[in-house]
Amino acid sequence: MPTSRSSTRSRDRGASRPTRADARQNVDALLEAAKAVFAEAGVNAPVRSVAERAGVGVGTLYRHFPLRSDLISAVFRREMDACADAATEIEAAFPPGEALDRWIMRFTQFVATKRGLAAALHSGDPAYEPLAEYFSTRLAPTLERLLVAATRADAITQDVEATELLGAVANLCHGGGPDPRSAEHAERMVRLLLAGLRAPQLT
Amino acid sequence: MPTSRSSTRSRDRGASRPTRADARQNVDALLEAAKAVFAEAGVNAPVRSVAERAGVGVGTLYRHFPLRSDLISAVFRREMDACADAATEIEAAFPPGEALDRWIMRFTQFVATKRGLAAALHSGDPAYEPLAEYFSTRLAPTLERLLVAATRADAITQDVEATELLGAVANLCHGGGPDPRSAEHAERMVRLLLAGLRAPQLT
DNA sequence: ACTCAACCGGAGCCATGTTCCGGATCCTGA
DNA sequence: TCAGGATCCGGAACATGGCTCCGGTTGAGT
């Protein structure tokens, strides 16, 4: 009987003990530090600097985030969720075609703001696999919904995969640093892509 | 008199001496090795592996290519030139609109084939600045010419910078490895972008 | 208070970009 | 042909950054 322990309190589900308080605190500190560091120096910032800023050793960091990419995922997960959630609001407020555009632009701004996120995402480095996967898992279905709606409403003429489009938009957000011009550039190119979705025929 | 030397042979321009034969040989060996290594393992392959393959020490490599990116630039310079040159042929054989499309697709295939080239190009890493610069110097004017011609012929309706479009297309070629699907994906997205150039109005 | 699993910290290992410099090599001038 | 010296070579060594290891510490049940 693996689940039986001497004291059968209210909950003794699965794990034998609850997470220790200091561990939880450290995780929080790390996430906050990572968020700050990534914002300042991009996702390529040294792991050590994150640990230092959080006031813990690298060992502690790696205990909670075995891979560098795990830390990155954790930091952006929340924002990705927010982005995905924004879709329902937008869908309710605008007709399918415009909803699609608006959500894509929302997504564009998210990716363009995170220095190096896009680069990491499609770097080919297998370390970022989980990040990319969460990307697809959480965001692709949302876009798919928007695309289907737009297609039904005859708002777009081209047939594209959600994943594909998502990747393309993310890719267009590369380059440049905090320079606002690069953000504009990305936006303009994304709009061009969106315009392409309305093109009468593809070559 | 800096240019005067004891023996005034036919040419004693600028530099005091011609490059040593062994040095030139090594440069060639390095370029060839780099080309092979990059093709196999992408542009992120270790510098040491290139030196080893060329049969020289890393010191020699760094003597000729002070920065990692210099080596990369040198390797791709030739191919970039070929791509740029292809434009004149294409321009002569097709009407402006189609010429634009064809050249862009030619460019797409070039970038998509080189693993990591696109990533390096817009990685934000200042080390790749010279590479990006050559990119603009050599390729941008070409595209600009094609764009102007297409605009004059009313083949496109949108107004974009050559540099901008070049960067966007390169960006769309990220991701994936030797997988042919990723190349297809990139192509499809580029076509979408091209279709966007013909869109009647931008939002 | 006692026990012990979970946790912490940071020294240390490995890979990779880059520098340094003693010694080998090639061109020049005679 | 030969000496002189600029040029070049090689690889040890340094710097940086990801990741591991393990002795010591600490929180949480009893």
Short mmCIF file of C-alpha atoms (C1' of nucleotides) in Angstrom, two decimals:
data_model
loop_
_atom_site.label_atom_id
_atom_site.label_comp_id
_atom_site.label_asym_id
_atom_site.label_seq_id
_atom_site.Cartn_x
_atom_site.Cartn_y
_atom_site.Cartn_z
CA MET A 1 0.00 0.00 0.00
CA PRO A 2 2.14 2.82 -1.22
CA THR A 3 -0.27 5.60 -0.32
CA SER A 4 -0.73 4.71 3.33
CA ARG A 5 1.20 6.67 5.92
CA SER A 6 1.08 6.56 9.64
CA SER A 7 -1.03 9.71 9.94
CA THR A 8 -3.87 9.86 7.50
CA ARG A 9 -4.60 13.56 7.60
CA SER A 10 -7.07 15.20 5.29
CA ARG A 11 -4.96 15.03 2.14
CA ASP A 12 -2.03 12.78 1.50
CA ARG A 13 -2.37 12.68 -2.24
CA GLY A 14 0.48 11.42 -4.36
CA ALA A 15 3.60 13.16 -3.12
CA SER A 16 4.65 12.33 0.38
CA ARG A 17 5.19 15.89 1.55
CA PRO A 18 4.05 19.37 0.66
CA THR A 19 6.56 21.66 -0.98
CA ARG A 20 8.69 23.39 1.56
CA ALA A 21 8.02 27.05 2.14
CA ASP A 22 11.51 28.25 1.36
CA ALA A 23 11.48 26.36 -1.91
CA ARG A 24 8.31 28.09 -2.99
CA GLN A 25 9.74 31.45 -2.04
CA ASN A 26 12.83 30.81 -4.08
CA VAL A 27 10.81 29.81 -7.10
CA ASP A 28 8.92 33.05 -6.88
CA ALA A 29 12.10 35.06 -6.47
CA LEU A 30 13.61 33.31 -9.46
CA LEU A 31 10.63 33.94 -11.67
CA GLU A 32 10.54 37.58 -10.78
CA ALA A 33 14.27 37.96 -11.26
CA ALA A 34 14.14 36.15 -14.57
CA LYS A 35 11.33 38.33 -15.78
CA ALA A 36 13.33 41.45 -14.95
CA VAL A 37 16.59 40.18 -16.39
CA PHE A 38 14.98 38.94 -19.59
CA ALA A 39 13.30 42.28 -20.05
CA GLU A 40 16.61 44.08 -19.65
CA ALA A 41 19.01 41.81 -21.45
CA GLY A 42 16.84 39.50 -23.51
CA VAL A 43 16.33 35.80 -23.06
CA ASN A 44 19.96 35.14 -23.78
CA ALA A 45 21.01 36.66 -20.49
CA PRO A 46 23.33 34.40 -18.46
CA VAL A 47 21.61 32.05 -16.06
CA ARG A 48 23.99 33.12 -13.35
CA SER A 49 22.77 36.66 -13.50
CA VAL A 50 19.24 35.51 -12.86
CA ALA A 51 20.33 33.46 -9.89
CA GLU A 52 22.34 36.33 -8.52
CA ARG A 53 19.48 38.76 -8.89
CA ALA A 54 17.17 36.36 -7.13
CA GLY A 55 19.68 36.00 -4.34
CA VAL A 56 20.11 32.25 -4.72
CA GLY A 57 22.80 29.94 -6.05
CA VAL A 58 22.75 28.46 -9.51
CA GLY A 59 22.20 25.07 -7.95
CA THR A 60 18.89 26.25 -6.60
CA LEU A 61 17.92 27.65 -9.95
CA TYR A 62 18.67 24.38 -11.68
CA ARG A 63 16.81 22.43 -9.05
CA HIS A 64 13.62 24.19 -9.98
CA PHE A 65 14.30 24.74 -13.67
CA PRO A 66 16.44 21.88 -14.95
CA LEU A 67 16.81 23.51 -18.34
CA ARG A 68 17.42 27.08 -19.22
CA SER A 69 14.39 26.89 -21.46
CA ASP A 70 12.22 25.76 -18.56
CA LEU A 71 12.83 29.06 -16.88
CA ILE A 72 11.99 30.95 -20.02
CA SER A 73 8.83 28.94 -20.52
CA ALA A 74 7.73 29.59 -16.99
CA VAL A 75 8.27 33.30 -17.33
CA PHE A 76 6.30 33.66 -20.53
CA ARG A 77 3.61 31.12 -19.86
CA ARG A 78 1.49 33.61 -18.02
CA GLU A 79 1.72 36.17 -20.78
CA MET A 80 0.93 33.61 -23.41
CA ASP A 81 -2.16 32.66 -21.50
CA ALA A 82 -3.19 36.28 -21.31
CA CYS A 83 -2.73 36.59 -25.03
CA ALA A 84 -4.78 33.51 -25.72
CA ASP A 85 -7.52 34.65 -23.37
CA ALA A 86 -7.71 38.02 -25.05
CA ALA A 87 -9.10 36.24 -28.09
CA THR A 88 -12.49 35.54 -26.55
CA GLU A 89 -12.99 39.19 -25.77
CA ILE A 90 -11.96 40.26 -29.22
CA GLU A 91 -14.14 37.64 -30.85
CA ALA A 92 -17.15 38.92 -28.97
CA ALA A 93 -16.53 42.54 -29.89
CA PHE A 94 -15.67 42.37 -33.58
CA PRO A 95 -16.72 40.59 -36.75
CA PRO A 96 -14.55 37.58 -37.69
CA GLY A 97 -12.30 39.33 -40.17
CA GLU A 98 -11.46 42.22 -37.91
CA ALA A 99 -11.19 39.96 -34.89
CA LEU A 100 -8.54 37.96 -36.67
CA ASP A 101 -6.55 41.08 -37.50
CA ARG A 102 -6.82 42.47 -34.03
CA TRP A 103 -5.77 39.33 -32.29
CA ILE A 104 -2.82 38.85 -34.61
CA MET A 105 -1.69 42.37 -33.86
CA ARG A 106 -2.08 41.69 -30.17
CA PHE A 107 0.07 38.63 -30.58
CA THR A 108 2.57 40.58 -32.65
CA GLN A 109 3.03 43.10 -29.92
CA PHE A 110 3.53 40.38 -27.37
CA VAL A 111 6.27 38.66 -29.34
CA ALA A 112 7.93 41.84 -30.54
CA THR A 113 8.27 43.07 -26.99
CA LYS A 114 10.16 40.04 -25.76
CA ARG A 115 13.70 40.36 -26.94
CA GLY A 116 14.95 37.08 -28.25
CA LEU A 117 11.74 35.17 -27.64
CA ALA A 118 11.10 34.74 -31.32
CA ALA A 119 14.71 33.87 -31.98
CA ALA A 120 14.70 31.25 -29.25
CA LEU A 121 11.44 29.84 -30.48
CA HIS A 122 12.71 28.95 -33.91
CA SER A 123 16.39 28.66 -33.23
CA GLY A 124 16.35 24.99 -34.06
CA ASP A 125 17.93 24.40 -30.68
CA PRO A 126 16.09 21.38 -29.26
CA ALA A 127 16.36 22.91 -25.81
CA TYR A 128 13.51 25.23 -26.68
CA GLU A 129 11.26 22.42 -27.77
CA PRO A 130 9.01 22.59 -24.71
CA LEU A 131 8.61 26.31 -25.12
CA ALA A 132 7.61 25.92 -28.72
CA GLU A 133 5.25 23.16 -27.77
CA TYR A 134 3.47 25.24 -25.20
CA PHE A 135 3.30 27.90 -27.82
CA SER A 136 1.46 25.60 -30.16
CA THR A 137 -0.68 24.02 -27.49
CA ARG A 138 -1.94 27.24 -26.05
CA LEU A 139 -1.96 29.66 -28.95
CA ALA A 140 -2.55 27.58 -32.06
CA PRO A 141 -6.07 26.44 -31.15
CA THR A 142 -7.01 30.02 -30.51
CA LEU A 143 -5.80 31.18 -33.88
CA GLU A 144 -7.39 28.18 -35.53
CA ARG A 145 -10.74 29.23 -34.12
CA LEU A 146 -10.29 32.74 -35.43
CA LEU A 147 -9.22 31.49 -38.82
CA VAL A 148 -12.18 29.18 -39.18
CA ALA A 149 -14.57 31.95 -38.22
CA ALA A 150 -12.97 34.34 -40.67
CA THR A 151 -13.08 31.78 -43.44
CA ARG A 152 -16.77 31.06 -42.77
CA ALA A 153 -17.48 34.76 -42.97
CA ASP A 154 -15.58 35.00 -46.24
CA ALA A 155 -13.28 37.51 -44.64
CA ILE A 156 -10.20 35.71 -45.86
CA THR A 157 -9.55 33.78 -49.02
CA GLN A 158 -6.36 31.91 -48.32
CA ASP A 159 -6.18 28.62 -46.50
CA VAL A 160 -3.40 28.45 -43.92
CA GLU A 161 -2.54 26.36 -40.89
CA ALA A 162 -2.76 28.16 -37.58
CA THR A 163 0.64 26.85 -36.52
CA GLU A 164 2.14 28.02 -39.73
CA LEU A 165 0.78 31.51 -39.48
CA LEU A 166 1.72 31.73 -35.83
CA GLY A 167 5.27 30.80 -36.64
CA ALA A 168 5.42 33.22 -39.51
CA VAL A 169 4.23 36.13 -37.43
CA ALA A 170 6.64 35.25 -34.65
CA ASN A 171 9.42 35.08 -37.19
CA LEU A 172 8.58 38.49 -38.53
CA CYS A 173 9.15 39.89 -35.06
CA HIS A 174 12.82 39.07 -34.93
CA GLY A 175 15.72 41.42 -35.05
CA GLY A 176 16.23 44.84 -33.63
CA GLY A 177 16.51 45.64 -30.00
CA PRO A 178 14.48 48.03 -27.90
CA ASP A 179 14.43 50.26 -30.94
CA PRO A 180 10.78 51.15 -31.54
CA ARG A 181 11.43 51.24 -35.26
CA SER A 182 11.97 47.51 -35.40
CA ALA A 183 8.62 47.02 -33.72
CA GLU A 184 7.01 49.21 -36.36
CA HIS A 185 8.79 47.30 -39.04
CA ALA A 186 7.50 44.01 -37.69
CA GLU A 187 4.00 45.40 -37.49
CA ARG A 188 4.07 46.60 -41.05
CA MET A 189 5.25 43.26 -42.33
CA VAL A 190 2.61 41.43 -40.36
CA ARG A 191 -0.04 43.65 -41.88
CA LEU A 192 1.33 42.80 -45.27
CA LEU A 193 0.94 39.14 -44.42
CA LEU A 194 -2.61 39.74 -43.28
CA ALA A 195 -3.32 41.55 -46.49
CA GLY A 196 -2.04 38.47 -48.25
CA LEU A 197 -4.74 36.41 -46.59
CA ARG A 198 -7.27 38.47 -48.53
CA ALA A 199 -5.57 38.17 -51.89
CA PRO A 200 -7.85 36.87 -54.63
CA GLN A 201 -5.49 34.19 -55.80
CA LEU A 202 -2.11 32.74 -54.92
CA THR A 203 0.18 32.84 -57.94
CA MET B 1 57.56 59.01 -49.03
CA PRO B 2 55.70 56.01 -47.80
CA THR B 3 55.13 54.46 -51.22
CA SER B 4 58.69 54.53 -52.45
CA ARG B 5 60.79 51.41 -52.08
CA SER B 6 64.23 50.59 -53.28
CA SER B 7 63.02 48.42 -56.13
CA THR B 8 60.27 50.01 -58.15
CA ARG B 9 58.93 46.95 -59.88
CA SER B 10 55.78 47.05 -61.92
CA ARG B 11 53.39 47.36 -58.98
CA ASP B 12 54.24 48.43 -55.47
CA ARG B 13 50.86 49.85 -54.61
CA GLY B 14 49.99 50.52 -50.99
CA ALA B 15 50.93 47.45 -49.00
CA SER B 16 54.62 46.78 -48.71
CA ARG B 17 54.45 43.11 -49.56
CA PRO B 18 52.17 40.70 -51.35
CA THR B 19 50.33 38.16 -49.25
CA ARG B 20 52.39 35.13 -48.53
CA ALA B 21 51.55 32.03 -50.50
CA ASP B 22 50.96 29.80 -47.49
CA ALA B 23 48.61 32.38 -46.04
CA ARG B 24 46.51 32.42 -49.17
CA GLN B 25 46.41 28.66 -49.21
CA ASN B 26 45.23 28.57 -45.65
CA VAL B 27 42.51 31.10 -46.34
CA ASP B 28 41.24 28.94 -49.16
CA ALA B 29 41.36 25.82 -47.04
CA LEU B 30 39.48 27.61 -44.28
CA LEU B 31 36.78 28.87 -46.59
CA GLU B 32 36.25 25.46 -48.07
CA ALA B 33 36.21 23.80 -44.68
CA ALA B 34 33.80 26.40 -43.33
CA LYS B 35 31.48 25.95 -46.26
CA ALA B 36 31.39 22.21 -45.67
CA VAL B 37 31.01 22.46 -41.92
CA PHE B 38 28.30 25.08 -42.12
CA ALA B 39 26.40 22.98 -44.59
CA GLU B 40 26.56 19.99 -42.29
CA ALA B 41 26.09 21.53 -38.89
CA GLY B 42 24.76 25.01 -39.53
CA VAL B 43 26.49 28.30 -38.95
CA ASN B 44 26.60 27.65 -35.22
CA ALA B 45 29.20 24.96 -35.64
CA PRO B 46 32.23 25.45 -33.37
CA VAL B 47 35.05 27.48 -34.83
CA ARG B 48 37.50 24.82 -33.78
CA SER B 49 35.88 22.24 -35.97
CA VAL B 50 36.37 24.48 -38.98
CA ALA B 51 40.04 25.00 -38.13
CA GLU B 52 40.53 21.30 -37.60
CA ARG B 53 38.89 20.40 -40.87
CA ALA B 54 41.04 22.92 -42.67
CA GLY B 55 44.10 21.44 -41.02
CA VAL B 56 45.18 24.65 -39.34
CA GLY B 57 45.22 26.01 -35.80
CA VAL B 58 42.57 28.31 -34.41
CA GLY B 59 45.15 31.05 -34.27
CA THR B 60 45.46 30.92 -38.03
CA LEU B 61 41.74 31.03 -38.42
CA TYR B 62 41.46 34.11 -36.24
CA ARG B 63 44.32 35.77 -38.03
CA HIS B 64 42.34 35.75 -41.25
CA PHE B 65 38.86 36.05 -39.79
CA PRO B 66 39.08 38.08 -36.59
CA LEU B 67 35.44 37.46 -35.81
CA ARG B 68 33.42 34.35 -36.17
CA SER B 69 30.98 36.33 -38.24
CA ASP B 70 33.71 37.36 -40.65
CA LEU B 71 34.14 33.76 -41.61
CA ILE B 72 30.43 33.36 -42.12
CA SER B 73 30.27 36.50 -44.21
CA ALA B 74 33.11 35.34 -46.38
CA VAL B 75 31.51 31.99 -46.99
CA PHE B 76 28.18 33.40 -48.05
CA ARG B 77 29.39 36.45 -49.86
CA ARG B 78 29.86 34.57 -53.08
CA GLU B 79 26.39 33.08 -52.96
CA MET B 80 24.86 36.42 -52.16
CA ASP B 81 26.55 37.86 -55.18
CA ALA B 82 25.20 35.07 -57.31
CA CYS B 83 21.72 35.77 -55.99
CA ALA B 84 22.03 39.46 -56.71
CA ASP B 85 23.35 38.81 -60.18
CA ALA B 86 20.48 36.51 -60.97
CA ALA B 87 18.24 39.54 -60.86
CA THR B 88 19.45 40.99 -64.13
CA GLU B 89 18.64 37.80 -65.97
CA ILE B 90 15.23 37.56 -64.41
CA GLU B 91 14.48 41.18 -65.13
CA ALA B 92 15.26 40.68 -68.78
CA ALA B 93 13.09 37.62 -69.12
CA PHE B 94 9.93 38.58 -67.28
CA PRO B 95 7.61 41.53 -66.81
CA PRO B 96 8.24 43.56 -63.62
CA GLY B 97 5.60 41.93 -61.43
CA GLU B 98 6.62 38.40 -62.20
CA ALA B 99 10.29 39.30 -62.07
CA LEU B 100 9.82 40.54 -58.54
CA ASP B 101 8.12 37.33 -57.50
CA ARG B 102 10.67 35.12 -59.13
CA TRP B 103 13.63 36.88 -57.67
CA ILE B 104 12.13 36.86 -54.20
CA MET B 105 11.57 33.13 -54.48
CA ARG B 106 15.14 32.71 -55.63
CA PHE B 107 16.27 34.65 -52.58
CA THR B 108 13.97 32.62 -50.37
CA GLN B 109 15.53 29.39 -51.49
CA PHE B 110 18.98 30.75 -50.87
CA VAL B 111 18.25 31.76 -47.31
CA ALA B 112 16.13 28.75 -46.48
CA THR B 113 18.91 26.44 -47.53
CA LYS B 114 21.50 27.89 -45.19
CA ARG B 115 20.84 26.57 -41.75
CA GLY B 116 21.06 29.32 -39.21
CA LEU B 117 21.89 32.06 -41.67
CA ALA B 118 18.61 33.82 -41.11
CA ALA B 119 18.85 33.37 -37.37
CA ALA B 120 22.33 34.81 -37.29
CA LEU B 121 21.31 37.67 -39.50
CA HIS B 122 18.70 38.99 -37.15
CA SER B 123 19.93 37.60 -33.88
CA GLY B 124 20.51 41.05 -32.51
CA ASP B 125 24.05 39.97 -31.80
CA PRO B 126 26.23 42.89 -32.90
CA ALA B 127 28.85 40.40 -34.07
CA TYR B 128 26.79 39.75 -37.16
CA GLU B 129 26.54 43.40 -38.03
CA PRO B 130 28.98 43.19 -40.95
CA LEU B 131 27.14 40.22 -42.39
CA ALA B 132 23.86 42.07 -42.24
CA GLU B 133 25.50 45.10 -43.75
CA TYR B 134 26.80 43.20 -46.72
CA PHE B 135 23.37 41.76 -47.02
CA SER B 136 21.90 45.23 -47.35
CA THR B 137 24.68 46.58 -49.49
CA ARG B 138 24.56 43.85 -52.05
CA LEU B 139 20.98 42.67 -52.04
CA ALA B 140 18.90 45.68 -51.07
CA PRO B 141 19.71 47.77 -54.16
CA THR B 142 18.76 44.85 -56.32
CA LEU B 143 15.40 44.43 -54.68
CA GLU B 144 14.87 48.14 -54.72
CA ARG B 145 15.29 48.15 -58.47
CA LEU B 146 12.77 45.35 -58.83
CA LEU B 147 10.33 47.08 -56.53
CA VAL B 148 10.50 50.35 -58.39
CA ALA B 149 9.96 48.61 -61.69
CA ALA B 150 7.01 46.68 -60.34
CA THR B 151 5.50 49.81 -58.89
CA ARG B 152 5.88 51.68 -62.17
CA ALA B 153 4.13 48.84 -63.94
CA ASP B 154 1.33 48.91 -61.39
CA ALA B 155 2.13 45.33 -60.54
CA ILE B 156 2.14 46.05 -56.82
CA THR B 157 0.13 48.46 -54.76
CA GLN B 158 1.96 48.57 -51.46
CA ASP B 159 4.92 50.76 -50.74
CA VAL B 160 7.71 49.02 -48.88
CA GLU B 161 11.38 49.51 -48.27
CA ALA B 162 13.65 46.99 -49.94
CA THR B 163 15.59 46.45 -46.73
CA GLU B 164 12.41 45.86 -44.85
CA LEU B 165 11.07 43.31 -47.27
CA LEU B 166 14.44 41.60 -47.48
CA GLY B 167 14.58 41.25 -43.74
CA ALA B 168 11.02 40.01 -43.57
CA VAL B 169 11.60 37.31 -46.14
CA ALA B 170 14.80 36.25 -44.43
CA ASN B 171 12.94 36.09 -41.15
CA LEU B 172 10.27 33.90 -42.63
CA CYS B 173 12.94 31.38 -43.50
CA HIS B 174 13.89 30.58 -39.94
CA GLY B 175 13.26 27.43 -38.03
CA GLY B 176 13.33 23.83 -39.01
CA GLY B 177 16.37 21.91 -40.03
CA PRO B 178 17.03 20.05 -43.23
CA ASP B 179 13.39 19.08 -43.12
CA PRO B 180 11.96 19.96 -46.55
CA ARG B 181 8.64 20.77 -44.93
CA SER B 182 10.06 23.84 -43.26
CA ALA B 183 11.30 25.05 -46.61
CA GLU B 184 7.80 24.60 -48.02
CA HIS B 185 6.38 26.41 -45.07
CA ALA B 186 8.72 29.33 -45.59
CA GLU B 187 7.88 29.44 -49.26
CA ARG B 188 4.17 29.48 -48.59
CA MET B 189 4.48 32.31 -46.12
CA VAL B 190 6.64 34.31 -48.49
CA ARG B 191 4.01 33.91 -51.18
CA LEU B 192 1.46 35.19 -48.75
CA LEU B 193 3.63 38.22 -48.18
CA LEU B 194 3.95 38.75 -51.90
CA ALA B 195 0.21 38.48 -52.24
CA GLY B 196 0.00 41.20 -49.62
CA LEU B 197 1.95 43.51 -51.89
CA ARG B 198 -0.95 43.35 -54.29
CA ALA B 199 -3.64 44.00 -51.75
CA PRO B 200 -5.94 46.89 -52.67
CA GLN B 201 -5.63 48.66 -49.36
CA LEU B 202 -3.83 48.28 -46.05
CA THR B 203 -6.32 48.13 -43.21
"C1'" DA C 1 13.36 18.30 20.82
"C1'" DC C 2 14.33 14.79 17.09
"C1'" DT C 3 14.72 13.01 12.57
"C1'" DC C 4 15.20 13.06 7.83
"C1'" DA C 5 13.86 14.15 3.27
"C1'" DA C 6 14.08 18.15 0.70
"C1'" DC C 7 16.59 21.99 -0.18
"C1'" DC C 8 20.56 25.34 -0.59
"C1'" DG C 9 24.96 27.20 -2.31
"C1'" DG C 10 28.70 27.53 -5.01
"C1'" DA C 11 32.92 25.09 -6.39
"C1'" DG C 12 33.87 22.76 -10.41
"C1'" DC C 13 33.40 20.43 -15.12
"C1'" DC C 14 32.82 21.02 -19.97
"C1'" DA C 15 32.23 23.42 -24.29
"C1'" DT C 16 33.20 27.32 -27.06
"C1'" DG C 17 34.78 32.12 -28.54
"C1'" DT C 18 39.01 34.76 -28.50
"C1'" DT C 19 43.82 36.25 -27.41
"C1'" DC C 20 48.81 35.69 -27.05
"C1'" DC C 21 53.36 34.77 -28.31
"C1'" DG C 22 57.51 31.75 -29.30
"C1'" DG C 23 58.99 29.64 -33.19
"C1'" DA C 24 58.62 28.31 -38.22
"C1'" DT C 25 58.23 30.06 -42.93
"C1'" DC C 26 58.26 32.70 -46.96
"C1'" DC C 27 59.73 36.86 -49.68
"C1'" DT C 28 63.23 40.29 -50.71
"C1'" DG C 29 67.61 42.27 -51.73
"C1'" DA C 30 72.28 41.46 -52.73
"C1'" DT D 1 72.61 31.25 -53.08
"C1'" DC D 2 72.03 33.29 -48.69
"C1'" DA D 3 70.90 36.36 -44.74
"C1'" DG D 4 67.40 39.24 -42.68
"C1'" DG D 5 63.21 40.15 -41.11
"C1'" DA D 6 58.32 40.72 -41.87
"C1'" DT D 7 54.64 37.60 -41.90
"C1'" DC D 8 52.43 33.77 -40.53
"C1'" DC D 9 51.52 29.41 -37.84
"C1'" DG D 10 49.99 26.59 -33.93
"C1'" DG D 11 48.04 25.62 -29.88
"C1'" DA D 12 48.26 26.71 -24.97
"C1'" DA D 13 45.73 29.70 -22.18
"C1'" DC D 14 42.03 32.91 -20.86
"C1'" DA D 15 37.05 34.27 -20.45
"C1'" DT D 16 32.43 33.16 -20.42
"C1'" DG D 17 28.39 30.60 -19.87
"C1'" DG D 18 25.54 26.18 -19.33
"C1'" DC D 19 25.03 22.57 -16.20
"C1'" DT D 20 26.34 19.01 -12.32
"C1'" DC D 21 27.65 17.49 -7.80
"C1'" DC D 22 27.65 17.08 -3.08
"C1'" DG D 23 28.47 18.47 1.83
"C1'" DG D 24 25.95 21.23 4.83
"C1'" DT D 25 21.40 23.33 6.19
"C1'" DT D 26 16.58 23.60 7.25
"C1'" DG D 27 11.61 23.03 7.33
"C1'" DA D 28 8.00 19.92 8.71
"C1'" DG D 29 6.00 16.09 10.71
"C1'" DT D 30 6.23 13.25 15.33
#
